[in-house]
Structure formats: C-alpha cells, structure tokens
Amino acid sequence: MKTQEAINTFVKETGGWVAAQLEACTRCGMCAEACHFYQATGNPEYAPVWKLELLRRAYEQRFTISGKARLALGIDKPITDADLTHWSTLLYEACTLCNKCSMVCPMGIDIGPLLHNVRSALSEAEVVPLELMAAVNKQVTEGSPLGVTDSVWDDRMEWVADEWEVELPIDVKGADMLVVFSSIEIMKFPENISAIAKILNKAGEKWTLSRQGREVVNFGFYEGSEKRTKLFMQRVFDAAKALGVKRVLVTECGHAYDALRWTAANIMDVPAGLEVIHIAGLIGDYVRSGRIKLKPGAYDNDGTITFHDACKIQRRGGHIKEPREVLNILAPHAFKEMTPNKEEAICCGGGGGVIAIKAADPQRYAVFQLKIDQMKKVGAKTVAMTCSNCRLQFTDSVKHFNVDVKIAGLSQMVADALED
Amino acid sequence: MDWNAILEFARGTFFQVALLVFVAGMVYRLARILLLGWKPNRVTAKGSRLGGVGMSFLKGAIIWPFIPWVKNTASRNPVIYIAGGIFHFGLFTVILLGTAHMLVWKSLLGFGWPTLPLPIVDWLSAIAIAAMIGLFINRLINPVLKLISGPAEWLNLLIVFLPMVTGYIMTHHLFFRYEVLFSLHMLAVDVLLIWIPLSRISHFMFYFFSKAIHGAEFGKRAVTP
Ligand code: HEM
Ligand code: SF4
Ligand code: SF4
C-alpha cells in the first residue's frame, strides 16, 4: 500500500481554504444527523466529521504545532495502512458526496469537497474498492464504465433512432450544442436518449452527438483521481473543440455535471467560451422562453407525482426551480413535494459510485428506506427525477423493497407531453 | 498563602503574558491559514457569490433554535442547538455587557459602554453554566461525540467552564473569601487565554472563513446556503 502517497496528496491539497475549514470545526457532531447513512444505520463512524478524520490528522500533523505535539506525545496516531483500508469503506461505501452535511454544519464547513479530497488521497494509495476501480479502468480503456465501446455505441444509437423514430445527428460540425449521454442512459434508459432528442429537435436546437466525446459519466471523479477525472473530461472537451460547438449539454447525470460545470475550470483548461449546461436547466429555459410548449395538466390524472432532488443537479447544481416549474405545468394538482426537499433533500443513496459497489448494498438499501418513507408520506404514485444514477438506485431499490411507485425521468415526461 | 499576591500576579503580569500569548497565537494561526495559499476559483458563477456569503452569515447569526432552517436537524440535535445557543449567548452577553467585564475592556480599549443590570447578567451566567453541563453530558453519551472527542475536546469544555463557575461563585460570595475566588477566576481566565490559540476554541476566528467559503460556494451555484 502507498500510505505515503496518500499523506502527500493530503498535504498537496491542503490550501488555505481546506485548512481554514478544518480549523473551524468545533467537533459538535451535528453533521452526523444530516447524513442519510448515519440516519439510516446509526453507525457513528458514518458521521461526516469522522469521515474527514484522516484529512484532519494529516493536516494537523504536517502543519500545526499542536498536531505535531500530539503526534510526538502519542495522543494522535500517524496514518497507517489499516487506517486507509478502513476509511476506504467509509468514504466509498457509505458516502455519496451529496453534501447534505454541509447544509447543517453550524460552522458552514463545505464538507462534501473535503470528503472528495479524502477520496483523492485514498485513490493515490490505491485502496479504491475493486468494483469501482474496475469500472474506472473500463472507462479508461473502452471509453465507458459499462462497456459501451465504439461499436456498441453505434449500434445502440442506430437502434434508438429506429425504435423511437427520432433523428440523432452525429458528429455534425458547426452545430451549436454537443449533447453527451451517460452509459447508464445508453444501456439502461435508452428512452431518455429519444426523449432528449425529441425535446431538442422540437426546440429547433442545432445539436449533435459525438463519437469521440460520447461518455459524460466520470468514474475518475467518483474515484477521486484528478488525473483520470481530467482524462475523461478532456475527451468531452476535445470533441467539443473538434466540432466547434458553443455549449456542452450534460444529460441526466449528476456527478458529470459537477465535474464538467463546477470543477473542470479549476483543474484543467476548458476551451474558451465553452458553456456547460444541464438538461434540467435547459428544459426550464425552453419552457420559460416558449421554445417548447407543454400540455398543461398532462399528468394530473395518474395519482400524486413527487420530485426527487438529485444532490449534484439540485443542491450542488442549482437547478432547483426549473423542474418544479415544469411539474407545475404538467401536473399542477398532482405534484406534491416531499419533505425535506430542494437544497435540503435527502440523497437517494446510490450516488458517488456507491451503487457500483456490492459491499455497499446493505447501507444503500437502508438509506433508501428514508426515501420510501418520504414518498409514502405524500402518497406518491410517481416520482420524477433528473439524474439517471438516482433513477438506477430508485429502480433497483423499489424492486428490492417491492414498493409500488413509478420511476420517471423528467426529460421523458416532458418529451411525452410536448404540445405539437 | 498570600492570596493578595496571587491575585496581583493573576491580574497583572500573568494576565498580560496570557493576553500576549493569545494575540500572538491568534495572529500566527491566521497568518498560517492565509499563507497556505488560496487558489483562485475560475469557475463561472451561476448566482451571486457575495449574495451567498451574506445569506450564509445571516443564517449563521442564528446558532440558535428559533429558525430551524434545516428541517429535522434542529429537532435531531436539540441539546446542541439549545444548550449550545444558550451557552454562547450567555457567554457573549456576560463578557461584553457585564459591568465588571466592560471595565476590563475599557482599561484595554480606552472606552466603555452601557451594561446590563447585575441580576440579568447573573441569570444569564447561571443558565450558560447549566447549558455547558448539558453540553458535557451530551458529549459523554452521544455515540458520535464519544467517537470524535479526544482529550482536547474535554479540556475545551473544562477550560471554558472554569472561568464561568469561578466568576459566578465570586459574584455570590459563596464558599471562599473574595480574594481567593477572584484569584481563581483570573487564573482560569489566563489559562483560557493561553489555551484558545492552541485549541479549537479559536473556532470563532475561522468561523468567518468557513461561513464565507460556504456562502460563496452555494451562491456560485445559485443555491440558498
Ligand atoms: C463568532 C463566534 C463564535 C461562533 C460562531 C461559535 C460557534 C460555535 C458552534 C457552532 C459550536 C458547536 C455547537 C455548540 O456547541 O453550540 C461551538 C462550540 C463551542 N464554542 Fe463557540 N462560537 C463562537 C465563539 C466562542 C467563544 C468566544 C468561546 C469561548 C471562549 C466559545 C466556546 C465554545 C465551546 C467551549 C464549544 C464546545 C461545546 C462542546 O464541546 O459541546 N465559542 N461554537
Ligand atoms: S456528503 Fe452526503 S453521504 Fe457524504 S457524509 Fe455528507 S451527508 Fe453523508
Ligand atoms: S457539523 Fe461542522 S463543526 Fe460540527 S462536527 Fe460536523 S463538520 Fe465539525
């Protein structure tokens, strides 16, 4: 194991903003109650502040006098191999990087990004859970964590175009917008592709897909490896540059949006003038500006519809209002909010790569029970969302618990209710 | 024992040394944070960073259960919200608006201000002391707090507690002679002043960093912090 690499990474990533936040923590423990993993299991090790423990130790032992003194006196222990293996289970199998904890920290510590730093160190130490790492490696070699190779992608797109009779422009130079789907959509929710294509075509968007930049998911970002995060984003940016587009549209994937929209500019060169947007925001823009028209009340007669906020698209993406505006048109009477919602929403439990790791299943399902409770309380028959990773977790867990709710992608709902 | 001499020392030389350690220590802590380097954030904002910072402080001004802005959190952490809120409120009021304390500030700063009547200050300190005991018990029994508390966390509570109880007992002329209690109070204050830069009690300074970062991050994303 490469314990020293992990420690070096911690040290490298400790800028003033990391240090200031670590220093601010009063160890009040309030963040525990915000974490759905703690809520669902009561395991004190799932407290966000405890997940940060390694980063705190590395920082204090390297940079602070009291930390050095405590290390010398044996009150604090140096970071060991065993620590890294243990924290790997906490960080990858019991944290979705949803950043809910940051909402409740009385000191306002932005815990999520700090947890991401812990993952980065663990990835340098090569203690990433095997299944997650296998998916990362697959994305490196095949271009997709789910094995969507070039030929699979070609077949799949051809099939979608046939099946739903929709036009899918590929590698069109001079288009305005590059649309990048995730493998999850391509393999598990292909109807999403046709739905988004229909919406874009209806709005008269000049858009294109790209063979080169065909994967929006970023498993390097889940892993926490800056190198691979960049590599996967570079593929998208290269494609955008080659096609000369002005905007990149991230489809129903949350982590990808966080990486491309909110992280890329700080770790690599983003092509000048390129804008990264999300389908949830774009639909909102289209509706507001009248570029697409929706059938009012289209879903008002199928029982209560609720909306699940994805951590990376709503809380950390800022597209909180748009889906609600859309649902208030589509189902003004049937749409009901769960509590808590919006920026305070409870995460689905499958994000951050958790769903890819078998060992995380017990807590992933435990967490989903919180979601089931929420849905039951509003009597939801349908739950809409804007992230296909959430959707994967919902589809799987609803089956696991045998719950009778319909899982719907918002784009799909919009596409099916387009006014001619 | 010559308590007058001890009092003289605790109020005089030791207090000045402690004050010096406190100021120098905090300046050092601040400088270290600033010198660690701050990478500029090159991400184009969607909302207003400044607006986010403002909102973040507005909400933070209420470390207090009146507005449980995160549903379920205040109710899930009632002890910390209520006891923590009362403790800080009592502490600040007594330190700033207690007549005796104001006079210390006056001697340090050169100007004074109106203070609260003694009975109010007295009640607030009693409640603050009770709240601290509540926080202590909570830390003893809450599984998460047990896990994250090391010697430093227990010392934090003890070292903040001592000036408060000695001060309280002193104003009520209980148990000991006045000079003895005053000496103990001052010694406890001196120890606290030295302890602050060495410990997490310095959170009151970093609070302004973390809250600002939090607000800017959320504001950037056009999300209410
Ligand atoms: C801007 C000023 C300050 C802010 C925003 C602040 C905020 C907080 C918060 C949010 C907590 C954790 C929750 C709680 O127990 O209430 C805390 C804990 C604490 N604060 Fe402060 N604080 C400030 C100033 C101070 C000062 C000046 C002192 C003492 C000299 C102090 C002493 C403590 C102690 C001892 C704890 C730990 C309580 C425990 O262990 O449970 N605080 N503070
Ligand atoms: S980011 Fe989310 S999952 Fe991770 S510790 Fe915080 S609340 Fe829990
Ligand atoms: S809520 Fe914030 S201050 Fe309290 S323990 Fe968690 S990270 Fe630290």
XYZ file of C-alpha atoms and ligand atoms in Angstrom:
704
model
C 0.000 0.000 0.000
C 1.069 3.531 -0.641
C 0.335 5.253 2.621
C 2.913 7.938 1.994
C 1.273 8.801 -1.335
C -1.979 9.351 0.472
C -0.336 11.611 3.006
C 1.411 13.544 0.245
C -1.892 14.020 -1.507
C -3.477 15.341 1.657
C -0.624 17.765 2.064
C -0.710 18.805 -1.578
C -4.414 19.512 -1.433
C -4.234 21.487 1.758
C -4.637 25.025 0.540
C -5.759 27.797 2.810
C -9.389 27.090 2.143
C -9.100 23.461 3.244
C -7.107 24.410 6.327
C -9.453 27.221 7.326
C -12.410 24.884 7.208
C -10.696 22.109 9.126
C -9.710 24.631 11.785
C -13.257 25.888 12.036
C -14.742 22.537 13.008
C -15.821 22.564 16.657
C -16.401 18.823 16.667
C -20.008 19.346 17.584
C -21.141 16.259 15.715
C -24.238 17.883 14.242
C -23.347 16.837 10.733
C -23.966 13.209 11.716
C -27.710 13.733 11.850
C -27.685 15.175 8.351
C -26.030 12.177 6.753
C -28.552 9.690 5.454
C -26.089 6.884 6.055
C -25.934 7.764 9.731
C -29.667 8.381 9.912
C -30.434 5.026 8.402
C -27.914 2.911 10.300
C -26.959 4.824 13.450
C -23.334 3.867 12.864
C -21.296 6.685 14.465
C -18.457 6.060 12.024
C -20.715 7.361 9.273
C -20.640 10.836 10.793
C -19.245 13.201 8.150
C -16.792 14.688 10.618
C -15.420 11.213 11.277
C -15.067 10.541 7.563
C -12.876 13.666 7.479
C -10.715 12.399 10.308
C -7.830 11.294 8.075
C -7.610 14.663 6.367
C -7.680 16.426 9.708
C -4.925 14.216 11.095
C -2.761 14.616 8.016
C -3.220 18.380 8.081
C -2.573 18.857 11.775
C 0.404 16.523 11.916
C 2.023 18.239 8.996
C 1.110 21.881 9.523
C 0.126 22.679 13.100
C 2.154 22.915 16.273
C -0.485 21.273 18.426
C -0.833 18.493 15.865
C 2.883 17.845 15.880
C 2.934 17.915 19.654
C 0.072 15.467 19.876
C 1.800 13.160 17.436
C 5.011 13.312 19.482
C 3.110 12.633 22.691
C 1.274 9.710 21.141
C -2.183 11.276 21.627
C -2.672 11.351 17.864
C -1.544 8.438 15.764
C 0.143 8.638 12.367
C -1.875 7.444 9.399
C -1.362 3.751 8.761
C -2.221 1.242 6.047
C -5.004 -0.095 8.220
C -6.490 3.394 8.534
C -6.571 3.809 4.781
C -8.289 0.486 4.214
C -10.817 1.286 6.882
C -11.571 4.796 5.653
C -11.897 3.450 2.137
C -15.029 1.622 3.271
C -16.381 4.777 4.931
C -15.683 7.084 2.019
C -16.693 4.874 -0.902
C -19.325 2.629 0.612
C -21.072 4.994 2.982
C -20.803 8.421 1.392
C -22.381 9.667 -1.801
C -20.634 13.065 -1.626
C -24.104 14.564 -1.592
C -23.020 17.498 0.600
C -26.167 17.460 2.694
C -23.914 17.586 5.742
C -22.664 20.995 4.712
C -26.226 22.324 4.910
C -26.402 21.687 8.641
C -22.875 22.359 9.830
C -23.230 25.352 12.135
C -19.769 26.490 11.129
C -20.712 26.302 7.461
C -17.959 23.887 6.567
C -18.340 22.737 2.967
C -17.809 19.122 3.934
C -18.513 17.469 0.575
C -15.494 18.857 -1.289
C -13.290 17.999 1.693
C -14.585 14.443 1.568
C -13.720 14.424 -2.106
C -10.150 15.287 -1.074
C -10.105 12.281 1.225
C -11.158 10.116 -1.706
C -8.341 11.614 -3.762
C -5.802 10.510 -1.185
C -7.337 7.046 -0.972
C -7.163 6.763 -4.736
C -3.458 7.696 -4.672
C -2.955 4.999 -2.052
C -4.777 2.574 -4.351
C -7.367 1.491 -1.826
C -10.392 2.119 -4.019
C -12.974 -0.703 -3.835
C -12.302 -3.208 -6.605
C -15.636 -2.927 -8.404
C -15.390 0.829 -8.595
C -11.811 0.604 -9.809
C -12.787 -1.951 -12.438
C -15.359 0.484 -13.792
C -12.795 3.292 -13.797
C -10.346 1.148 -15.712
C -13.011 0.179 -18.178
C -13.711 3.825 -18.809
C -10.001 4.409 -19.392
C -9.638 1.609 -21.903
C -13.062 1.300 -23.526
C -14.379 4.794 -23.036
C -17.258 3.686 -20.847
C -17.579 2.135 -17.380
C -20.429 -0.037 -18.625
C -18.594 -1.383 -21.662
C -20.165 0.884 -24.264
C -17.395 0.557 -26.825
C -17.435 2.389 -30.146
C -19.342 -0.348 -31.894
C -21.803 -0.863 -29.040
C -22.459 2.864 -29.063
C -23.024 2.923 -32.838
C -25.457 0.001 -32.636
C -27.267 1.465 -29.697
C -27.762 4.867 -31.310
C -28.942 3.319 -34.531
C -31.415 1.212 -32.569
C -32.718 4.194 -30.574
C -33.186 6.209 -33.763
C -35.167 3.327 -35.301
C -37.122 2.302 -32.256
C -38.437 5.757 -31.403
C -38.230 7.230 -34.887
C -36.145 10.138 -33.833
C -33.347 11.939 -35.563
C -29.951 11.656 -33.854
C -27.347 13.910 -35.503
C -23.845 12.511 -35.029
C -20.564 14.410 -35.461
C -22.164 17.402 -37.135
C -19.519 20.107 -37.478
C -20.736 23.610 -36.779
C -23.574 22.543 -34.517
C -24.274 24.832 -31.549
C -24.544 22.192 -28.917
C -22.753 18.943 -28.133
C -25.002 16.527 -26.290
C -23.268 13.877 -24.204
C -25.180 10.985 -22.691
C -24.109 8.697 -19.880
C -23.617 4.971 -20.275
C -26.401 4.441 -17.783
C -28.810 6.176 -20.127
C -27.429 4.384 -23.137
C -27.686 0.916 -21.600
C -30.478 1.161 -19.025
C -32.675 4.080 -20.001
C -32.386 4.383 -23.800
C -35.800 6.050 -23.867
C -34.023 9.036 -22.293
C -31.996 9.471 -25.440
C -35.005 9.632 -27.673
C -36.793 11.881 -25.192
C -33.980 14.420 -25.035
C -33.553 14.268 -28.808
C -37.249 14.993 -29.265
C -37.083 17.972 -26.938
C -34.031 19.412 -28.673
C -35.493 18.871 -32.131
C -38.749 20.458 -31.071
C -36.914 23.488 -29.754
C -35.080 23.773 -33.050
C -31.710 23.334 -31.416
C -28.706 22.788 -33.669
C -27.205 19.908 -31.759
C -25.003 16.908 -32.301
C -23.685 13.800 -30.655
C -20.037 12.895 -30.878
C -18.361 9.538 -31.264
C -15.226 10.835 -29.617
C -16.962 12.514 -26.701
C -19.704 10.023 -26.150
C -19.456 9.422 -22.414
C -20.440 12.028 -19.894
C -20.105 9.872 -16.771
C -16.837 10.424 -14.966
C -15.799 7.466 -12.862
C -12.459 9.154 -12.235
C -14.421 11.795 -10.338
C -16.137 9.138 -8.233
C -12.773 7.596 -7.554
C -11.303 10.966 -6.672
C -8.398 10.693 -9.094
C -7.672 14.095 -10.544
C -5.676 12.540 -13.358
C -8.497 10.338 -14.597
C -11.142 12.972 -13.897
C -9.264 15.217 -16.288
C -8.718 12.463 -18.829
C -12.446 11.756 -19.115
C -13.373 15.416 -19.278
C -10.660 16.029 -21.849
C -12.399 13.572 -24.180
C -15.573 15.629 -23.985
C -13.784 18.956 -24.347
C -11.727 17.681 -27.286
C -14.905 16.606 -29.011
C -16.481 19.981 -28.325
C -13.468 21.711 -29.793
C -13.311 19.464 -32.844
C -16.968 20.116 -33.611
C -16.759 23.800 -32.812
C -19.787 23.845 -30.523
C -20.584 26.656 -28.112
C -22.310 24.594 -25.475
C -21.997 21.141 -23.966
C -25.232 19.650 -22.702
C -24.889 17.214 -19.815
C -27.846 14.863 -19.845
C -29.378 13.162 -16.832
C -26.174 12.635 -14.881
C -25.321 14.493 -11.720
C -21.694 13.781 -10.974
C -20.765 14.555 -14.563
C -22.362 17.967 -14.219
C -20.477 18.643 -11.012
C -17.225 17.700 -12.742
C -17.717 19.489 -16.044
C -19.564 22.549 -14.833
C -18.176 23.231 -11.376
C -14.782 21.564 -11.234
C -13.170 21.474 -14.668
C -12.133 25.140 -14.848
C -10.179 24.781 -11.626
C -8.145 21.745 -12.620
C -7.702 21.987 -16.404
C -8.114 24.197 -19.439
C -11.684 24.422 -20.584
C -11.953 25.540 -24.225
C -12.514 29.280 -24.225
C -16.121 30.374 -24.409
C -17.493 26.862 -23.960
C -20.529 26.709 -21.732
C -21.553 23.585 -19.843
C -25.257 23.257 -19.148
C -27.613 20.631 -17.785
C -30.755 19.284 -19.368
C -32.796 20.178 -16.272
C -31.850 23.823 -16.709
C -32.231 23.753 -20.465
C -35.772 22.391 -20.312
C -36.584 25.197 -17.897
C -35.145 27.767 -20.307
C -37.081 26.318 -23.251
C -40.333 26.386 -21.311
C -39.805 29.902 -19.996
C -38.931 31.279 -23.388
C -41.696 29.344 -25.116
C -39.353 27.367 -27.357
C -41.246 24.278 -26.319
C -44.818 24.135 -25.133
C -46.092 21.534 -22.689
C -49.571 20.122 -22.420
C -50.900 21.625 -19.198
C -52.078 19.016 -16.726
C -50.832 16.161 -18.886
C -50.060 14.056 -15.809
C -52.743 15.317 -13.498
C -54.843 12.190 -13.585
C -52.385 9.422 -12.681
C -52.134 9.969 -8.932
C -49.678 12.004 -6.932
C -46.368 12.896 -8.529
C -43.414 13.925 -6.451
C -39.927 15.096 -7.324
C -36.644 13.697 -6.064
C -33.833 16.252 -5.883
C -30.503 14.909 -7.090
C -27.655 16.148 -4.942
C -25.434 17.182 -7.844
C -28.090 18.709 -10.041
C -30.245 20.458 -7.483
C -28.328 21.058 -4.240
C -24.966 21.359 -5.956
C -26.120 22.188 -9.451
C -28.583 24.960 -8.769
C -31.393 23.622 -10.958
C -33.939 23.625 -8.197
C -36.640 25.835 -9.660
C -36.828 24.578 -13.231
C -38.099 21.041 -12.580
C -40.751 22.459 -10.282
C -41.911 24.971 -12.848
C -42.203 22.151 -15.358
C -44.070 19.864 -12.974
C -46.416 22.664 -12.025
C -47.410 22.868 -15.670
C -47.565 19.140 -16.286
C -49.324 18.235 -13.067
C -50.480 21.354 -11.236
C -52.732 19.380 -8.928
C -50.966 16.046 -8.694
C -47.493 17.431 -7.957
C -46.610 17.328 -4.273
C -43.288 17.992 -2.563
C -41.636 15.531 -0.212
C -40.083 16.921 2.963
C -37.288 17.802 3.249
C -36.774 18.917 -0.328
C -34.807 21.209 -2.629
C -31.341 22.005 -1.267
C -32.161 20.093 1.906
C -33.329 16.943 0.152
C -32.249 13.501 1.240
C -29.935 11.800 -1.238
C -31.101 8.602 -2.935
C -28.128 6.716 -1.527
C -26.781 5.385 -4.800
C -24.679 8.316 -5.978
C -20.949 8.895 -5.811
C -20.278 5.432 -7.180
C -21.898 3.710 -4.186
C -24.292 1.783 -6.386
C -21.357 0.234 -8.243
C -20.034 -1.406 -5.078
C -21.656 -4.629 -3.948
C -20.346 -4.351 -0.372
C -22.305 -1.126 -0.010
C -25.663 -2.779 -0.706
C -26.843 -3.098 2.925
C -26.432 0.603 3.696
C -27.557 1.634 0.219
C -30.862 -0.150 0.768
C -31.097 1.045 4.356
C -30.800 4.607 3.141
C -33.438 4.101 0.519
C -35.955 3.351 3.228
C -35.766 7.010 4.197
C -36.780 7.801 0.647
C -39.605 5.276 0.756
C -40.914 6.929 3.917
C -40.804 10.306 2.237
C -42.659 9.044 -0.810
C -45.254 7.248 1.292
C -45.925 10.392 3.311
C -47.004 12.296 0.214
C -48.713 9.234 -1.224
C -46.654 9.342 -4.392
C -47.637 7.117 -7.300
C -44.868 8.519 -9.487
C -41.523 10.008 -8.582
C -39.774 12.176 -11.142
C -36.055 12.974 -11.193
C -33.364 14.479 -13.378
C -30.476 12.085 -12.707
C -30.208 8.641 -14.220
C -27.923 7.492 -11.439
C -30.644 8.279 -8.904
C -33.029 6.585 -11.271
C -30.908 3.450 -11.267
C -30.933 3.427 -7.469
C -34.690 4.022 -7.405
C -35.462 1.331 -9.955
C -33.287 -1.210 -8.210
C -34.397 -0.383 -4.668
C -38.073 -0.122 -5.447
C -37.810 -3.643 -6.795
C -35.825 -4.752 -3.745
C -38.477 -3.458 -1.349
C -41.379 -4.203 -3.623
C -42.774 -0.688 -3.499
C -45.443 0.403 -5.912
C -44.208 3.665 -7.399
C -43.392 4.579 -10.933
C -39.928 6.000 -11.562
C -39.807 8.670 -14.233
C -37.107 10.757 -15.822
C -38.196 14.364 -16.137
C -36.965 14.640 -19.729
C -39.075 11.663 -20.622
C -42.144 13.193 -19.023
C -41.520 16.432 -20.869
C -40.951 14.719 -24.207
C -44.190 12.774 -23.846
C -46.138 15.934 -23.116
C -44.821 18.196 -25.864
C -47.503 20.286 -27.476
C -47.417 19.935 -31.262
C -0.994 31.625 51.463
C -0.842 35.231 50.377
C -3.872 35.462 48.144
C -3.408 39.133 47.583
C -0.051 38.473 45.960
C -1.539 35.703 43.847
C -4.357 37.996 42.790
C -1.850 40.682 41.952
C 0.031 38.198 39.769
C -3.086 36.763 38.111
C -4.460 40.212 37.300
C -1.108 41.740 36.450
C 1.887 40.013 34.956
C 0.205 36.682 34.205
C -2.783 38.368 32.598
C -0.547 40.427 30.373
C 1.509 37.419 29.384
C -1.652 35.442 28.691
C -3.047 38.276 26.624
C 0.157 38.442 24.659
C 0.147 34.692 24.039
C -3.469 34.934 22.958
C -2.912 37.746 20.492
C 0.371 36.404 19.117
C -1.094 32.900 18.888
C -4.158 34.024 17.006
C -2.110 36.159 14.641
C 0.080 33.145 13.991
C -2.928 30.916 13.337
C -4.393 33.493 10.989
C -1.133 34.024 9.132
C -0.619 30.299 8.685
C -4.014 29.915 7.085
C -3.513 32.876 4.817
C -0.030 31.786 3.790
C -1.077 28.267 2.859
C -2.220 29.688 -0.435
C -5.633 30.361 -1.910
C -6.197 29.148 -5.434
C -8.439 31.500 -7.362
C -11.756 29.964 -8.303
C -12.004 30.089 -12.076
C -15.452 28.572 -12.414
C -18.009 30.966 -13.867
C -20.685 31.577 -11.297
C -24.363 30.991 -11.929
C -25.580 33.005 -8.971
C -24.019 35.667 -6.785
C -21.106 34.608 -4.618
C -21.453 37.729 -2.497
C -25.161 37.179 -2.059
C -24.419 33.661 -0.873
C -21.922 34.917 1.678
C -24.451 37.413 3.003
C -27.129 34.766 3.304
C -24.748 32.365 4.959
C -23.884 34.860 7.701
C -27.481 35.877 8.096
C -28.415 32.293 8.832
C -25.301 31.797 10.915
C -26.217 34.673 13.184
C -28.780 32.280 14.468
C -26.770 29.443 16.025
C -29.979 29.219 17.834
C -33.062 27.105 17.580
C -35.547 29.846 16.688
C -35.250 29.182 12.985
C -34.658 25.502 12.412
C -33.845 26.181 8.803
C -32.754 22.686 8.071
C -35.736 20.556 8.727
C -35.115 17.731 11.122
C -31.695 18.962 12.097
C -32.624 21.226 14.948
C -35.041 18.636 16.185
C -32.458 15.896 15.785
C -29.818 17.830 17.692
C -31.917 19.580 20.331
C -29.248 19.581 23.024
C -26.553 21.103 20.857
C -28.896 23.646 19.318
C -30.497 24.798 22.531
C -27.685 24.325 25.022
C -25.031 25.458 22.546
C -27.088 28.503 21.638
C -27.792 29.462 25.245
C -24.188 28.874 26.220
C -22.793 31.173 23.536
C -25.475 33.788 24.054
C -24.868 33.847 27.798
C -21.129 33.880 27.344
C -21.130 36.805 24.913
C -23.598 38.844 26.931
C -21.732 38.375 30.170
C -18.335 39.089 28.671
C -19.493 42.166 26.792
C -22.342 43.552 28.873
C -21.396 42.595 32.430
C -20.240 45.730 34.240
C -17.052 44.212 35.662
C -16.069 42.831 32.259
C -16.860 46.062 30.491
C -14.435 47.823 32.825
C -11.698 45.395 31.772
C -12.484 46.140 28.147
C -12.395 49.833 28.981
C -8.958 49.529 30.523
C -7.769 47.657 27.427
C -9.511 49.695 24.743
C -9.836 53.053 26.394
C -13.611 53.400 26.028
C -16.615 51.832 27.682
C -20.303 51.252 27.035
C -23.578 50.855 28.931
C -24.022 47.499 30.647
C -26.871 45.304 31.807
C -28.134 45.226 35.388
C -26.459 42.604 37.540
C -29.479 40.307 38.062
C -29.855 39.798 34.307
C -26.173 39.095 33.842
C -26.307 36.813 36.824
C -29.179 34.761 35.486
C -27.611 34.536 32.065
C -24.389 33.192 33.502
C -26.262 30.667 35.606
C -28.130 29.450 32.528
C -24.923 29.404 30.498
C -23.242 27.285 33.145
C -26.168 24.897 33.175
C -26.052 24.752 29.388
C -22.384 23.831 29.494
C -23.133 20.982 31.843
C -25.772 19.902 29.351
C -23.218 20.005 26.541
C -20.801 17.987 28.658
C -23.337 15.275 29.401
C -24.371 15.197 25.767
C -20.761 14.696 24.764
C -20.499 11.845 27.258
C -23.468 9.910 25.955
C -23.865 10.710 22.262
C -22.164 7.916 20.292
C -20.842 10.243 17.584
C -19.498 12.759 20.086
C -17.880 9.970 22.071
C -16.136 8.823 18.918
C -14.835 12.246 17.877
C -13.864 13.561 21.310
C -10.247 13.320 22.362
C -8.509 14.898 25.364
C -8.581 18.288 23.635
C -12.373 18.318 23.409
C -12.773 17.564 27.117
C -10.189 20.183 28.008
C -12.040 22.739 25.867
C -15.140 22.314 27.944
C -13.258 22.323 31.237
C -11.132 25.352 30.456
C -14.113 27.407 29.316
C -16.148 26.153 32.246
C -13.721 27.199 34.978
C -13.797 30.989 34.450
C -17.563 30.790 34.275
C -18.116 28.937 37.554
C -15.443 30.835 39.450
C -16.937 34.089 38.222
C -20.397 33.010 39.237
C -19.374 31.842 42.701
C -17.405 35.033 43.147
C -20.317 37.380 42.488
C -22.353 35.423 45.018
C -19.640 35.437 47.677
C -20.018 31.705 48.171
C -17.700 29.181 49.822
C -14.429 31.148 49.812
C -13.054 34.538 50.569
C -13.451 37.080 47.820
C -9.708 37.384 47.041
C -9.429 33.632 46.730
C -12.268 33.424 44.234
C -11.158 36.463 42.327
C -7.665 34.962 42.061
C -9.058 31.646 40.877
C -11.277 33.408 38.358
C -8.368 35.384 36.975
C -6.096 32.343 36.855
C -8.791 30.472 34.952
C -9.170 33.360 32.527
C -5.418 33.466 31.983
C -5.311 29.751 31.290
C -8.231 30.144 28.869
C -6.496 32.949 27.014
C -3.405 30.802 26.557
C -5.463 27.746 25.624
C -7.551 29.427 22.934
C -4.859 29.727 20.234
C -3.714 26.188 21.000
C -7.142 24.656 20.590
C -10.407 24.586 18.700
C -11.815 27.381 20.841
C -10.213 29.503 18.136
C -13.214 28.500 16.041
C -14.634 31.989 16.479
C -11.968 33.252 14.077
C -12.197 30.505 11.484
C -15.959 30.745 11.578
C -15.683 33.813 9.370
C -13.660 31.880 6.831
C -15.745 28.746 6.718
C -19.043 30.585 6.618
C -17.778 32.821 3.814
C -16.479 29.857 1.814
C -19.761 28.052 2.329
C -21.788 31.052 1.236
C -19.615 31.685 -1.823
C -19.783 28.034 -2.898
C -23.553 27.911 -2.624
C -24.020 31.375 -4.087
C -21.865 30.424 -7.039
C -24.279 27.609 -7.775
C -27.319 29.813 -7.230
C -28.431 27.715 -4.271
C -29.520 29.170 -0.934
C -26.771 28.364 1.547
C -18.115 34.085 16.346
C -18.140 33.490 17.491
C -18.496 32.053 17.741
C -19.260 31.206 16.991
C -19.958 31.468 15.682
C -19.276 29.933 17.684
C -19.925 28.799 17.218
C -19.886 27.575 17.844
C -20.587 26.427 17.394
C -21.486 26.403 16.185
C -20.303 25.413 18.237
C -20.785 23.995 18.156
C -22.157 23.820 18.628
C -22.401 24.246 20.039
O -21.934 23.580 20.973
O -23.050 25.286 20.165
C -19.425 25.917 19.244
C -18.928 25.190 20.292
C -18.193 25.712 21.317
N -17.838 27.031 21.468
Fe -18.204 28.530 20.181
N -18.545 30.033 18.845
C -18.053 31.309 18.912
C -17.269 31.839 19.928
C -16.861 31.139 21.055
C -16.073 31.682 22.120
C -15.560 33.103 22.174
C -15.905 30.662 23.034
C -15.185 30.620 24.337
C -14.288 31.401 24.771
C -16.573 29.505 22.533
C -16.593 28.292 23.182
C -17.128 27.136 22.654
C -17.019 25.847 23.257
C -16.304 25.526 24.561
C -17.678 24.948 22.409
C -17.776 23.449 22.567
C -19.007 22.976 23.196
C -18.968 21.479 23.204
O -17.881 20.901 23.311
O -20.023 20.876 23.097
N -17.171 29.814 21.326
N -19.184 27.239 18.981
S -21.643 14.081 1.635
Fe -23.670 13.133 1.988
S -23.212 10.959 2.210
Fe -21.268 12.030 2.455
S -21.066 12.356 4.635
Fe -22.065 14.193 3.834
S -24.252 13.779 4.055
Fe -23.195 11.804 4.281
S -21.204 19.915 11.958
Fe -19.432 21.064 11.200
S -18.431 21.835 13.035
Fe -19.826 20.242 13.719
S -18.566 18.385 13.745
Fe -19.553 18.452 11.742
S -18.059 19.470 10.441
Fe -17.447 19.904 12.550
